[in-house]
Short mmCIF file of C-alpha atoms and ligand atoms in Angstrom, two decimals:
data_model
loop_
_atom_site.label_atom_id
_atom_site.label_comp_id
_atom_site.label_asym_id
_atom_site.label_seq_id
_atom_site.Cartn_x
_atom_site.Cartn_y
_atom_site.Cartn_z
CA MET H 27 -0.13 0.09 0.27
CA ALA H 28 1.65 2.96 -1.23
CA SER H 29 1.19 6.70 0.31
CA PRO H 30 1.24 5.54 3.83
CA VAL H 31 0.52 9.08 4.99
CA ALA H 32 -1.94 11.80 3.87
CA ALA H 33 -1.72 15.48 3.79
CA SER H 34 -3.65 15.54 7.02
CA GLY H 35 -0.88 13.57 8.75
CA ARG H 36 -3.18 10.62 9.16
CA PRO H 37 -2.66 7.07 7.33
CA GLN H 38 -3.73 6.97 3.94
CA TYR H 39 -4.85 3.54 2.64
CA ARG H 40 -5.65 2.28 -0.78
CA MET H 41 -8.04 -0.48 -1.93
CA LEU H 42 -7.33 -3.92 -3.39
CA ILE H 43 -8.34 -4.24 -7.29
CA ASP H 44 -6.70 -6.94 -9.60
CA GLY H 45 -3.76 -7.33 -7.11
CA ALA H 46 -2.76 -3.81 -7.03
CA TRP H 47 -3.45 -1.32 -4.27
CA VAL H 48 -5.30 1.82 -6.06
CA GLU H 49 -7.09 4.84 -5.21
CA ALA H 50 -10.57 5.51 -6.04
CA ALA H 51 -10.82 6.47 -9.52
CA GLY H 52 -12.17 9.79 -8.86
CA GLY H 53 -9.60 10.33 -6.29
CA ALA H 54 -12.09 10.61 -3.49
CA THR H 55 -11.42 9.88 0.16
CA PHE H 56 -13.23 9.62 3.57
CA GLU H 57 -12.11 9.39 7.00
CA SER H 58 -12.63 6.72 9.29
CA GLU H 59 -13.04 7.71 12.95
CA ASN H 60 -11.72 6.45 16.22
CA PRO H 61 -15.05 6.25 18.29
CA TYR H 62 -13.01 6.35 21.54
CA LEU H 63 -11.18 9.35 20.74
CA GLY H 64 -14.28 10.70 18.65
CA SER H 65 -11.65 11.74 15.72
CA ALA H 66 -10.61 10.97 12.69
CA TRP H 67 -7.62 8.38 12.35
CA ALA H 68 -7.31 6.98 8.83
CA GLU H 69 -8.10 8.08 5.18
CA ILE H 70 -9.86 5.55 2.90
CA PRO H 71 -10.48 5.42 -1.00
CA ARG H 72 -13.93 6.50 -1.55
CA ALA H 73 -15.14 4.19 -4.41
CA GLY H 74 -17.47 4.95 -7.10
CA SER H 75 -19.18 3.01 -10.02
CA GLU H 76 -15.98 2.91 -12.20
CA ASP H 77 -14.35 0.98 -9.19
CA VAL H 78 -17.03 -1.49 -8.96
CA GLU H 79 -16.53 -2.09 -12.70
CA ARG H 80 -12.98 -2.52 -12.24
CA ALA H 81 -13.45 -4.76 -9.18
CA VAL H 82 -16.01 -7.00 -10.76
CA SER H 83 -14.41 -7.20 -13.92
CA ALA H 84 -11.18 -8.40 -12.16
CA ALA H 85 -12.83 -11.05 -10.02
CA HIS H 86 -14.68 -12.13 -13.07
CA LYS H 87 -11.43 -12.61 -14.97
CA ALA H 88 -9.75 -14.14 -12.07
CA PHE H 89 -12.66 -16.68 -11.81
CA LYS H 90 -12.08 -17.85 -15.54
CA SER H 91 -8.22 -17.75 -14.88
CA PRO H 92 -6.16 -20.82 -15.30
CA ALA H 93 -4.40 -19.38 -11.99
CA TRP H 94 -7.46 -19.93 -9.92
CA ALA H 95 -9.92 -22.00 -12.05
CA GLY H 96 -7.14 -24.16 -12.90
CA LEU H 97 -6.29 -25.02 -9.25
CA THR H 98 -7.20 -28.35 -7.74
CA PRO H 99 -9.53 -27.92 -4.85
CA SER H 100 -6.83 -29.43 -2.54
CA ALA H 101 -4.45 -26.64 -3.73
CA ARG H 102 -7.32 -24.20 -3.32
CA GLY H 103 -7.73 -25.56 0.23
CA LEU H 104 -3.81 -25.15 0.90
CA LEU H 105 -4.01 -21.56 0.10
CA LEU H 106 -6.80 -21.00 2.68
CA CYS H 107 -5.05 -23.03 5.34
CA ARG H 108 -1.86 -20.83 4.64
CA LEU H 109 -3.82 -17.55 4.84
CA ALA H 110 -5.11 -19.16 8.50
CA GLU H 111 -1.32 -19.29 9.43
CA ARG H 112 -0.61 -15.77 8.48
CA ILE H 113 -3.64 -14.49 10.16
CA ALA H 114 -2.61 -16.23 13.43
CA GLU H 115 0.66 -14.39 13.14
CA GLU H 116 -0.91 -10.86 12.52
CA ALA H 117 -3.63 -11.49 14.89
CA GLU H 118 -2.55 -8.95 17.75
CA ARG H 119 -1.83 -6.19 15.14
CA LEU H 120 -5.37 -6.85 13.33
CA ALA H 121 -7.17 -6.88 16.84
CA GLU H 122 -5.74 -3.68 17.71
CA ILE H 123 -6.58 -1.92 14.24
CA GLU H 124 -10.13 -3.09 14.82
CA THR H 125 -10.48 -1.61 18.03
CA ARG H 126 -9.22 1.78 17.05
CA ASP H 127 -11.50 1.54 13.99
CA ASN H 128 -14.76 0.46 15.64
CA GLY H 129 -14.36 0.90 19.32
CA LYS H 130 -15.01 -2.62 20.34
CA LEU H 131 -13.09 -4.00 23.28
CA ILE H 132 -9.49 -5.38 22.38
CA THR H 133 -10.13 -8.40 24.47
CA GLU H 134 -13.19 -9.18 22.11
CA MET H 135 -11.26 -8.51 18.91
CA ARG H 136 -8.30 -10.40 20.13
CA ALA H 137 -10.71 -13.30 20.89
CA GLN H 138 -12.24 -12.92 17.41
CA LEU H 139 -8.85 -12.93 15.62
CA ARG H 140 -7.85 -15.84 17.60
CA TYR H 141 -10.90 -17.89 16.18
CA ILE H 142 -10.83 -16.53 12.69
CA PRO H 143 -8.10 -18.77 11.42
CA GLN H 144 -10.38 -21.70 12.39
CA TRP H 145 -12.88 -20.84 9.80
CA PHE H 146 -10.23 -20.90 7.08
CA HIS H 147 -8.28 -24.03 8.20
CA TYR H 148 -11.93 -25.67 8.31
CA PHE H 149 -12.98 -24.51 5.04
CA GLY H 150 -9.69 -25.26 3.50
CA GLY H 151 -10.13 -28.60 4.61
CA LEU H 152 -13.36 -28.80 3.22
CA ALA H 153 -12.23 -27.66 -0.16
CA ASP H 154 -11.46 -31.02 -1.62
CA LYS H 155 -14.26 -32.90 0.15
CA VAL H 156 -17.19 -31.58 -1.74
CA GLU H 157 -18.65 -34.61 -3.69
CA GLY H 158 -21.10 -34.74 -6.20
CA ARG H 159 -23.56 -37.94 -6.26
CA VAL H 160 -24.03 -40.68 -8.78
CA ILE H 161 -27.91 -40.99 -8.95
CA PRO H 162 -29.50 -44.53 -9.53
CA ILE H 163 -31.14 -43.15 -12.44
CA ASP H 164 -34.41 -45.32 -13.73
CA LYS H 165 -33.32 -45.24 -17.37
CA PRO H 166 -31.48 -48.23 -18.77
CA GLY H 167 -28.35 -47.37 -20.63
CA MET H 168 -27.82 -43.92 -18.85
CA ILE H 169 -25.52 -42.85 -16.28
CA ASN H 170 -26.55 -39.70 -14.03
CA PHE H 171 -24.22 -37.79 -11.73
CA THR H 172 -23.96 -34.32 -10.18
CA ARG H 173 -21.26 -31.96 -9.98
CA GLU H 174 -20.87 -29.04 -7.52
CA GLU H 175 -19.64 -25.88 -9.14
CA PRO H 176 -18.63 -22.50 -7.95
CA LEU H 177 -21.33 -19.49 -8.79
CA GLY H 178 -18.69 -17.19 -10.04
CA VAL H 179 -18.19 -13.61 -8.45
CA VAL H 180 -19.50 -13.29 -5.38
CA VAL H 181 -20.12 -9.99 -3.44
CA ALA H 182 -19.69 -9.76 0.20
CA ILE H 183 -21.08 -6.83 1.88
CA THR H 184 -20.17 -6.53 5.70
CA PRO H 185 -21.30 -4.30 8.90
CA TRP H 186 -18.86 -2.48 11.17
CA ASN H 187 -19.47 -4.43 14.44
CA SER H 188 -17.15 -7.53 13.75
CA PRO H 189 -15.78 -6.63 10.82
CA LEU H 190 -13.04 -9.50 10.10
CA MET H 191 -15.10 -12.16 11.69
CA LEU H 192 -18.25 -11.46 9.65
CA ALA H 193 -16.11 -11.28 6.44
CA THR H 194 -14.60 -14.58 7.17
CA TRP H 195 -17.89 -16.37 7.53
CA LYS H 196 -18.41 -15.42 3.97
CA LEU H 197 -14.79 -15.55 2.39
CA ALA H 198 -13.66 -18.84 3.72
CA PRO H 199 -16.70 -20.83 2.22
CA ALA H 200 -16.99 -18.89 -0.91
CA LEU H 201 -13.30 -19.28 -1.71
CA ALA H 202 -13.14 -22.81 -0.78
CA ALA H 203 -15.90 -23.62 -3.25
CA GLY H 204 -13.68 -21.70 -5.87
CA ASN H 205 -15.47 -18.42 -6.46
CA THR H 206 -13.88 -15.15 -6.34
CA ILE H 207 -14.72 -12.00 -4.20
CA VAL H 208 -15.44 -8.31 -4.20
CA TRP H 209 -15.58 -7.58 -0.76
CA LYS H 210 -17.11 -4.01 0.40
CA PRO H 211 -16.49 -3.76 4.17
CA SER H 212 -18.56 -0.98 6.12
CA GLU H 213 -17.73 2.40 5.71
CA TYR H 214 -17.04 2.68 9.46
CA SER H 215 -14.63 -0.22 9.77
CA SER H 216 -12.50 -0.56 6.62
CA VAL H 217 -9.05 -0.27 7.88
CA SER H 218 -8.74 -3.75 9.25
CA ALA H 219 -10.26 -5.06 5.87
CA LEU H 220 -7.55 -3.53 3.85
CA GLU H 221 -4.73 -4.54 6.31
CA PHE H 222 -6.30 -8.25 5.93
CA GLY H 223 -6.48 -7.78 2.15
CA LYS H 224 -2.40 -7.90 2.03
CA LEU H 225 -2.26 -11.62 3.69
CA PHE H 226 -4.30 -13.01 0.85
CA GLU H 227 -1.59 -11.56 -1.66
CA GLU H 228 1.31 -12.81 0.80
CA VAL H 229 0.23 -16.40 0.65
CA GLY H 230 -0.30 -16.46 -2.87
CA PHE H 231 -3.78 -16.02 -3.94
CA PRO H 232 -3.89 -15.04 -7.61
CA PRO H 233 -4.48 -11.35 -8.42
CA GLY H 234 -8.12 -10.54 -8.58
CA VAL H 235 -9.57 -13.53 -6.58
CA VAL H 236 -9.97 -11.28 -3.60
CA ASN H 237 -10.84 -7.73 -4.32
CA ILE H 238 -11.52 -4.95 -1.67
CA VAL H 239 -13.71 -1.87 -2.73
CA THR H 240 -13.97 0.57 0.10
CA GLY H 241 -16.97 3.29 -0.01
CA PHE H 242 -20.68 4.02 0.96
CA GLY H 243 -23.32 1.50 0.69
CA SER H 244 -25.59 4.18 -0.36
CA GLU H 245 -23.08 5.12 -2.96
CA ILE H 246 -21.82 1.88 -4.37
CA GLY H 247 -24.14 -0.75 -2.91
CA GLU H 248 -26.62 -0.91 -5.69
CA ALA H 249 -24.01 -1.09 -8.39
CA LEU H 250 -22.38 -4.05 -6.85
CA VAL H 251 -25.57 -5.90 -6.06
CA THR H 252 -26.96 -5.38 -9.54
CA HIS H 253 -23.81 -5.94 -11.68
CA PRO H 254 -24.53 -8.54 -14.14
CA ARG H 255 -21.30 -10.25 -13.67
CA VAL H 256 -22.09 -10.84 -9.94
CA ALA H 257 -23.31 -13.88 -9.43
CA LYS H 258 -24.34 -14.11 -5.75
CA VAL H 259 -24.37 -11.36 -2.89
CA ALA H 260 -23.81 -12.37 0.86
CA PHE H 261 -24.69 -9.65 3.12
CA THR H 262 -24.55 -9.01 6.72
CA GLY H 263 -26.22 -5.81 8.21
CA GLY H 264 -29.45 -4.37 9.09
CA ASP H 265 -32.62 -5.56 7.94
CA VAL H 266 -33.97 -2.57 6.14
CA THR H 267 -30.61 -2.54 4.02
CA GLY H 268 -31.15 -6.42 3.93
CA GLN H 269 -34.42 -5.93 2.27
CA ARG H 270 -33.28 -3.35 -0.09
CA VAL H 271 -30.25 -5.77 -1.27
CA TYR H 272 -32.85 -8.59 -1.54
CA GLU H 273 -35.14 -6.54 -3.84
CA SER H 274 -32.31 -5.32 -6.18
CA ALA H 275 -30.90 -8.85 -6.32
CA ALA H 276 -34.33 -10.22 -6.90
CA ARG H 277 -34.73 -7.87 -10.31
CA HIS H 278 -31.61 -9.57 -11.45
CA ILE H 279 -32.50 -13.23 -10.19
CA LYS H 280 -29.39 -13.54 -7.94
CA PRO H 281 -29.00 -15.66 -5.13
CA VAL H 282 -28.47 -13.99 -1.73
CA THR H 283 -27.56 -14.98 1.75
CA LEU H 284 -28.78 -12.14 4.30
CA GLU H 285 -27.58 -12.15 7.86
CA LEU H 286 -29.68 -9.38 9.56
CA GLY H 287 -30.62 -8.03 12.75
CA GLY H 288 -31.98 -9.62 16.01
CA LYS H 289 -34.39 -8.79 18.97
CA SER H 290 -33.14 -11.90 20.80
CA ALA H 291 -34.86 -13.04 24.15
CA ASN H 292 -33.00 -14.48 27.05
CA ILE H 293 -35.41 -16.42 29.02
CA VAL H 294 -34.82 -16.87 32.60
CA PHE H 295 -36.94 -19.55 34.48
CA SER H 296 -37.24 -19.52 38.37
CA ASP H 297 -35.42 -22.98 38.51
CA ALA H 298 -32.16 -21.46 36.63
CA GLU H 299 -29.18 -20.80 38.68
CA LEU H 300 -29.61 -17.12 39.27
CA ASP H 301 -26.31 -15.65 39.44
CA ASN H 302 -25.33 -17.73 36.40
CA ALA H 303 -28.35 -16.43 34.72
CA VAL H 304 -27.50 -12.72 35.50
CA ARG H 305 -23.84 -13.05 34.39
CA GLY H 306 -25.38 -14.82 30.93
CA VAL H 307 -27.89 -11.97 30.55
CA VAL H 308 -25.23 -9.28 31.16
CA SER H 309 -22.66 -10.94 28.78
CA GLY H 310 -25.60 -11.10 26.19
CA ILE H 311 -26.41 -7.46 26.22
CA PHE H 312 -23.50 -5.11 27.71
CA ALA H 313 -20.43 -7.03 26.66
CA ALA H 314 -20.36 -6.04 23.01
CA THR H 315 -21.84 -2.75 24.17
CA GLY H 316 -24.83 -4.24 22.68
CA GLN H 317 -23.42 -3.95 19.17
CA THR H 318 -23.94 -7.63 18.24
CA CYS H 319 -26.52 -9.10 15.99
CA ILE H 320 -26.93 -11.67 18.71
CA ALA H 321 -27.63 -8.92 21.41
CA GLY H 322 -30.11 -10.66 24.12
CA SER H 323 -31.83 -7.45 24.31
CA ARG H 324 -35.09 -8.65 25.95
CA ALA H 325 -34.77 -10.63 29.34
CA LEU H 326 -37.79 -12.50 29.93
CA VAL H 327 -38.00 -13.34 33.57
CA GLN H 328 -40.30 -15.69 35.54
CA ARG H 329 -42.28 -13.28 37.80
CA SER H 330 -41.57 -14.89 41.05
CA ILE H 331 -38.07 -14.31 40.76
CA HIS H 332 -38.57 -11.03 38.88
CA ASP H 333 -37.31 -8.57 41.37
CA GLU H 334 -34.25 -10.48 42.94
CA PHE H 335 -33.25 -11.03 39.41
CA VAL H 336 -33.50 -7.06 38.43
CA GLU H 337 -31.75 -6.59 41.94
CA LYS H 338 -28.77 -8.59 40.90
CA LEU H 339 -28.37 -7.74 37.49
CA VAL H 340 -28.44 -3.80 38.37
CA ALA H 341 -25.61 -4.53 40.92
CA LEU H 342 -23.55 -6.59 38.42
CA GLY H 343 -24.40 -3.86 35.47
CA ARG H 344 -23.26 -1.01 37.67
CA THR H 345 -19.83 -2.40 38.11
CA ALA H 346 -19.21 -2.41 34.59
CA ARG H 347 -15.94 -0.55 33.87
CA MET H 348 -16.22 1.80 30.91
CA GLY H 349 -13.52 3.64 29.14
CA ASP H 350 -10.50 2.85 26.47
CA PRO H 351 -11.57 0.06 24.78
CA LEU H 352 -7.51 -0.53 24.22
CA LEU H 353 -7.30 -1.48 27.74
CA ASP H 354 -7.63 -5.21 29.07
CA THR H 355 -9.62 -4.08 31.82
CA THR H 356 -12.26 -2.36 30.07
CA GLN H 357 -15.67 -3.88 29.91
CA VAL H 358 -17.81 -1.95 28.16
CA GLY H 359 -16.59 0.26 24.99
CA PRO H 360 -18.18 3.16 23.14
CA ILE H 361 -20.80 3.34 20.28
CA THR H 362 -19.12 2.58 16.98
CA THR H 363 -20.62 5.39 14.94
CA ARG H 364 -21.90 8.87 15.28
CA PRO H 365 -25.29 8.20 14.04
CA GLN H 366 -25.43 4.92 15.90
CA PHE H 367 -24.84 6.83 19.06
CA ALA H 368 -27.88 9.18 18.28
CA LYS H 369 -29.85 6.16 17.60
CA VAL H 370 -29.20 4.49 20.75
CA LEU H 371 -29.85 7.61 22.94
CA ASP H 372 -33.16 8.21 20.93
CA TYR H 373 -34.48 4.70 21.75
CA VAL H 374 -33.64 5.41 25.52
CA GLU H 375 -35.94 8.37 25.13
CA VAL H 376 -38.50 6.21 23.30
CA ALA H 377 -38.60 3.72 26.30
CA LYS H 378 -38.87 6.38 28.72
CA THR H 379 -41.85 8.17 26.77
CA GLU H 380 -43.31 4.59 26.35
CA GLY H 381 -43.44 4.19 30.21
CA ALA H 382 -40.85 2.09 30.66
CA THR H 383 -38.81 2.48 34.06
CA CYS H 384 -35.26 3.08 33.84
CA VAL H 385 -33.53 1.20 36.70
CA LEU H 386 -29.73 1.80 35.36
CA GLY H 387 -28.09 4.10 33.35
CA GLY H 388 -30.52 6.01 30.71
CA GLY H 389 -28.15 8.18 28.81
CA LYS H 390 -24.85 9.27 27.82
CA ALA H 391 -21.74 8.21 29.96
CA GLU H 392 -20.38 11.53 31.03
CA ARG H 393 -17.44 9.59 33.01
CA PRO H 394 -13.92 10.98 32.86
CA GLU H 395 -12.80 7.85 31.68
CA CYS H 396 -14.97 8.10 28.46
CA GLY H 397 -13.32 11.12 27.29
CA ASN H 398 -14.83 12.41 24.03
CA GLY H 399 -15.82 9.09 23.14
CA TRP H 400 -19.46 7.80 21.91
CA PHE H 401 -20.56 6.27 25.42
CA VAL H 402 -24.03 5.12 26.43
CA GLU H 403 -24.34 3.82 30.04
CA PRO H 404 -25.17 0.36 30.38
CA THR H 405 -29.19 0.68 30.51
CA VAL H 406 -31.81 -1.59 31.81
CA PHE H 407 -35.30 -0.85 31.58
CA THR H 408 -38.38 -2.63 33.57
CA ASN H 409 -42.10 -2.44 33.37
CA VAL H 410 -41.80 -3.14 29.72
CA THR H 411 -44.54 -4.61 27.72
CA PRO H 412 -44.22 -6.95 24.58
CA SER H 413 -45.66 -4.53 22.41
CA MET H 414 -43.48 -1.52 23.29
CA ARG H 415 -40.96 -0.24 20.49
CA ILE H 416 -38.13 -1.06 22.91
CA ALA H 417 -39.27 -4.68 22.78
CA GLN H 418 -39.58 -4.97 19.29
CA GLU H 419 -37.08 -2.81 17.68
CA GLU H 420 -33.29 -3.51 17.26
CA VAL H 421 -31.41 -0.92 19.21
CA PHE H 422 -28.11 -2.13 18.60
CA GLY H 423 -26.69 -0.72 21.89
CA PRO H 424 -26.27 -1.52 25.55
CA VAL H 425 -30.14 -1.26 26.55
CA LEU H 426 -31.77 -4.06 27.84
CA SER H 427 -35.70 -4.69 28.29
CA ILE H 428 -36.97 -6.76 31.32
CA ILE H 429 -40.39 -8.31 30.50
CA PRO H 430 -42.06 -10.65 33.22
CA PHE H 431 -43.90 -13.93 32.40
CA ASP H 432 -45.86 -16.44 34.09
CA ASP H 433 -45.48 -19.76 32.61
CA GLU H 434 -43.36 -21.58 29.73
CA ASP H 435 -46.44 -20.89 27.13
CA GLU H 436 -46.32 -17.28 28.04
CA ALA H 437 -42.55 -17.13 27.86
CA VAL H 438 -42.53 -18.60 24.19
CA ALA H 439 -45.27 -16.29 23.05
CA ILE H 440 -43.52 -13.12 23.97
CA ALA H 441 -40.22 -14.57 22.71
CA ASN H 442 -41.63 -15.45 19.31
CA ASN H 443 -43.73 -12.12 19.28
CA THR H 444 -41.32 -9.99 17.19
CA GLN H 445 -40.46 -10.08 13.36
CA TYR H 446 -36.83 -11.31 13.92
CA GLY H 447 -35.57 -14.78 14.82
CA LEU H 448 -31.97 -14.57 15.22
CA ALA H 449 -31.17 -16.35 18.68
CA ALA H 450 -32.53 -16.87 22.03
CA GLY H 451 -31.04 -17.83 25.38
CA VAL H 452 -32.85 -19.93 28.01
CA TRP H 453 -31.84 -20.42 31.58
CA THR H 454 -33.30 -23.59 33.55
CA GLN H 455 -32.05 -26.50 35.35
CA SER H 456 -34.94 -28.43 33.77
CA ILE H 457 -33.95 -30.71 30.92
CA ARG H 458 -37.63 -30.83 29.64
CA THR H 459 -37.81 -27.17 29.76
CA ALA H 460 -34.69 -27.05 27.81
CA PHE H 461 -35.69 -29.44 25.10
CA GLU H 462 -39.30 -27.98 25.03
CA LEU H 463 -38.00 -24.41 24.41
CA SER H 464 -35.34 -25.42 21.92
CA GLU H 465 -38.20 -26.71 19.81
CA LYS H 466 -40.66 -23.93 20.14
CA LEU H 467 -38.51 -20.79 19.84
CA GLU H 468 -38.52 -19.13 16.31
CA ALA H 469 -34.80 -18.63 16.32
CA GLY H 470 -31.72 -19.89 14.26
CA THR H 471 -29.62 -20.65 17.37
CA VAL H 472 -30.80 -21.49 20.90
CA TRP H 473 -28.38 -21.42 23.72
CA VAL H 474 -29.08 -23.17 27.03
CA ASN H 475 -27.41 -21.94 30.23
CA THR H 476 -25.16 -20.14 27.94
CA TYR H 477 -24.98 -17.41 25.47
CA ARG H 478 -23.19 -15.95 22.54
CA ALA H 479 -21.40 -19.17 21.52
CA THR H 480 -20.47 -19.55 17.75
CA SER H 481 -18.03 -21.81 16.14
CA TYR H 482 -16.96 -22.61 12.56
CA LEU H 483 -18.61 -26.16 13.15
CA SER H 484 -21.91 -24.93 14.02
CA PRO H 485 -24.73 -23.52 11.43
CA PHE H 486 -25.54 -19.66 12.02
CA GLY H 487 -28.41 -17.69 10.53
CA GLY H 488 -31.99 -16.33 11.19
CA TYR H 489 -35.40 -17.27 11.05
CA LYS H 490 -38.03 -14.83 9.86
CA ARG H 491 -36.51 -11.36 9.40
CA SER H 492 -33.38 -12.21 10.66
CA GLY H 493 -32.15 -13.68 7.39
CA ILE H 494 -31.79 -16.28 4.92
CA GLY H 495 -29.08 -18.95 4.55
CA ARG H 496 -26.68 -20.30 6.71
CA GLU H 497 -22.99 -19.27 7.62
CA SER H 498 -20.41 -21.55 9.35
CA GLY H 499 -20.67 -25.47 9.47
CA LEU H 500 -20.58 -28.25 6.89
CA THR H 501 -23.58 -26.84 4.81
CA ALA H 502 -22.38 -23.26 4.70
CA ILE H 503 -20.17 -24.12 1.55
CA ARG H 504 -23.44 -25.14 -0.12
CA GLU H 505 -24.43 -21.39 -0.26
CA TYR H 506 -21.67 -20.75 -2.57
CA LEU H 507 -22.13 -23.95 -5.10
CA GLN H 508 -24.65 -25.05 -7.62
CA GLU H 509 -25.28 -28.37 -8.60
CA LYS H 510 -25.16 -29.62 -12.09
CA SER H 511 -26.81 -33.12 -13.29
CA VAL H 512 -24.91 -34.71 -15.76
CA TRP H 513 -26.46 -37.51 -18.08
CA ILE H 514 -24.32 -39.82 -20.32
CA ASP H 515 -26.10 -42.37 -22.51
CA THR H 516 -24.27 -45.28 -22.93
CA ILE H 517 -26.13 -46.88 -25.55
CA GLY H 518 -25.38 -44.24 -28.01
CA GLN H 519 -28.79 -44.36 -29.92
CA VAL H 520 -31.29 -41.72 -30.00
CA ALA H 521 -34.25 -43.95 -30.33
CA ASN H 522 -37.56 -42.11 -31.30
CA PRO H 523 -36.55 -38.27 -31.55
CA PHE H 524 -40.00 -37.22 -31.03
CA VAL H 525 -40.68 -38.84 -27.57
CA GLN H 526 -38.76 -37.69 -24.41
CA ARG H 527 -36.47 -40.61 -22.95
P1 LIG Q 617 -26.23 -1.68 7.52
O1 LIG Q 617 -27.25 -2.33 7.16
O2 LIG Q 617 -26.38 -0.03 7.83
O3 LIG Q 617 -24.72 -1.70 6.76
C1 LIG Q 617 -24.17 -2.97 6.49
C2 LIG Q 617 -23.52 -2.78 5.15
O4 LIG Q 617 -24.38 -2.64 3.90
C3 LIG Q 617 -22.33 -1.65 5.14
O5 LIG Q 617 -21.27 -2.08 4.39
C4 LIG Q 617 -23.10 -0.75 4.22
O6 LIG Q 617 -22.06 -0.05 3.63
C5 LIG Q 617 -23.85 -1.79 3.21
N1 LIG Q 617 -24.96 -0.89 2.65
C6 LIG Q 617 -25.80 0.24 2.90
N2 LIG Q 617 -26.56 0.67 2.20
C7 LIG Q 617 -26.49 -0.34 1.11
C8 LIG Q 617 -27.16 -0.54 -0.14
N3 LIG Q 617 -28.16 0.21 -0.74
N4 LIG Q 617 -26.83 -1.52 -1.05
C9 LIG Q 617 -25.78 -2.34 -0.69
N5 LIG Q 617 -25.08 -2.29 0.61
C10 LIG Q 617 -25.39 -1.26 1.49
O7 LIG Q 617 -25.70 -2.17 8.94
P2 LIG Q 617 -24.54 -1.85 10.11
O8 LIG Q 617 -25.08 -0.45 10.82
O9 LIG Q 617 -23.21 -1.65 9.28
O10 LIG Q 617 -24.77 -2.83 10.92
C11 LIG Q 617 -25.48 -3.28 12.04
C12 LIG Q 617 -26.33 -4.21 11.50
O11 LIG Q 617 -25.95 -5.46 11.06
C13 LIG Q 617 -27.46 -4.55 12.65
O12 LIG Q 617 -28.81 -4.72 12.44
C14 LIG Q 617 -27.02 -6.08 13.10
O13 LIG Q 617 -28.09 -6.69 13.66
C15 LIG Q 617 -26.64 -6.42 11.88
N6 LIG Q 617 -25.72 -7.69 11.91
C16 LIG Q 617 -26.23 -8.96 11.50
C17 LIG Q 617 -25.24 -10.27 11.77
C18 LIG Q 617 -25.66 -11.47 11.65
O14 LIG Q 617 -24.99 -12.14 11.34
N7 LIG Q 617 -27.21 -11.72 11.45
C19 LIG Q 617 -23.89 -9.86 12.28
C20 LIG Q 617 -23.58 -8.60 12.65
C21 LIG Q 617 -24.32 -7.45 12.40
#
């Protein structure tokens, strides 16, 4: 990456197209801000439609090139495994960049960077285990078998909250399957993507196989999604943007994977280990400052333990250490973007206006250790009813709504009563309740006596408005393949040309 320093004195990044580090064709740039300092820290190319064209053409050319298409699946897999090793070597540096760029805790980003190589190892290993089938076809003298083929150019569009992890969930299976990539990271967290991009080059991915285009979704999103040479769109972000992406892709009959938002319920039964459940609920909503799609933003608490639970939760929430996300000791960091900061504070006001009772936090954090950063106090509302906006809409911040329930049926009814279905948590000592709820909850993931566990081995995705398709696990590679049915006639005679065989 040339021009490491811009006239402003900040690092000046370039984006990756066809193996070259380039500026936007129009020369435009934008600033990336550090949410803890509340100021710009890097300059990024602001891509336009010409850059989209360049990147998609490069990816399309690479898809057809002998350097990529000619690789055996084993050789492709090896590249992914080599990449995993390089990421592991660079994990600490990349984690620090993510924290500067998106304000998430260094402890969280470090953990994610430690996990990311697992996805590349796993899908690298899977690359040469994708097999077709031989069908015992019902026609004499005919062989029928299937081939699993890559789709072509995959556009990956990612959000700011876990930039490299969420991109990895797309890139690892898509590349293992033999596709090529145009990746557009969030305009709020592009720096780590550009640093990550260097590693693909270093381990020997051919030019054009992975391209990174930086810029604003509102300016280049539509061009990427609708480009005729793009075969598939893999999107993670908000449901409103996801809907727009889906509609645009539908006009061009393109497959999509959508990983969208949630309003996940953490359901605490009276027989739960209470202290454990309190810690679980806190980890679900405050640990990532609530900026995670799987935030357990609703705690449904059985009425008989409601008051005791709230007391313990508030006591623990009050101890949360806020401040510099680069410090290992910080527990709650800033909100990543200025608009999101305003949105979270708006929701706090909405909840108050709706009649919910604020029992913790409830506004901007003014603590000295928060400096000029965009901090919101860990906030808890009680007296929330299921129809309130605070119980229905995704806040994406450290704001928890507590809703009481009487019995299992009511808990399930409240939990399922949102348009989302990403995840749910159940806290109980009863194996019967655990099984029953795992079946009845409309969510792509159900955790029992734990929360926020994910793995490269296990499928992840949403029910209802939380998304389409699955990431991670064996089946995820199918999202990036298409099945071809091949028929071979071994008799060698076309019997009656006017009758279908
Ligand atoms: P967002 O929807 O605003 O943006 C996501 C990405 O879409 C960004 O790269 C953005 O530039 C791009 N984009 C914006 N407009 C576009 C358009 N018209 N066409 C194509 N792309 C466009 O989301 P965000 O604020 O960055 O992220 C937060 C959201 O992401 C939350 O709703 C959260 O729940 C969701 N999320 C979901 C998952 C999951 O796996 N289900 C994981 C993390 C985050």
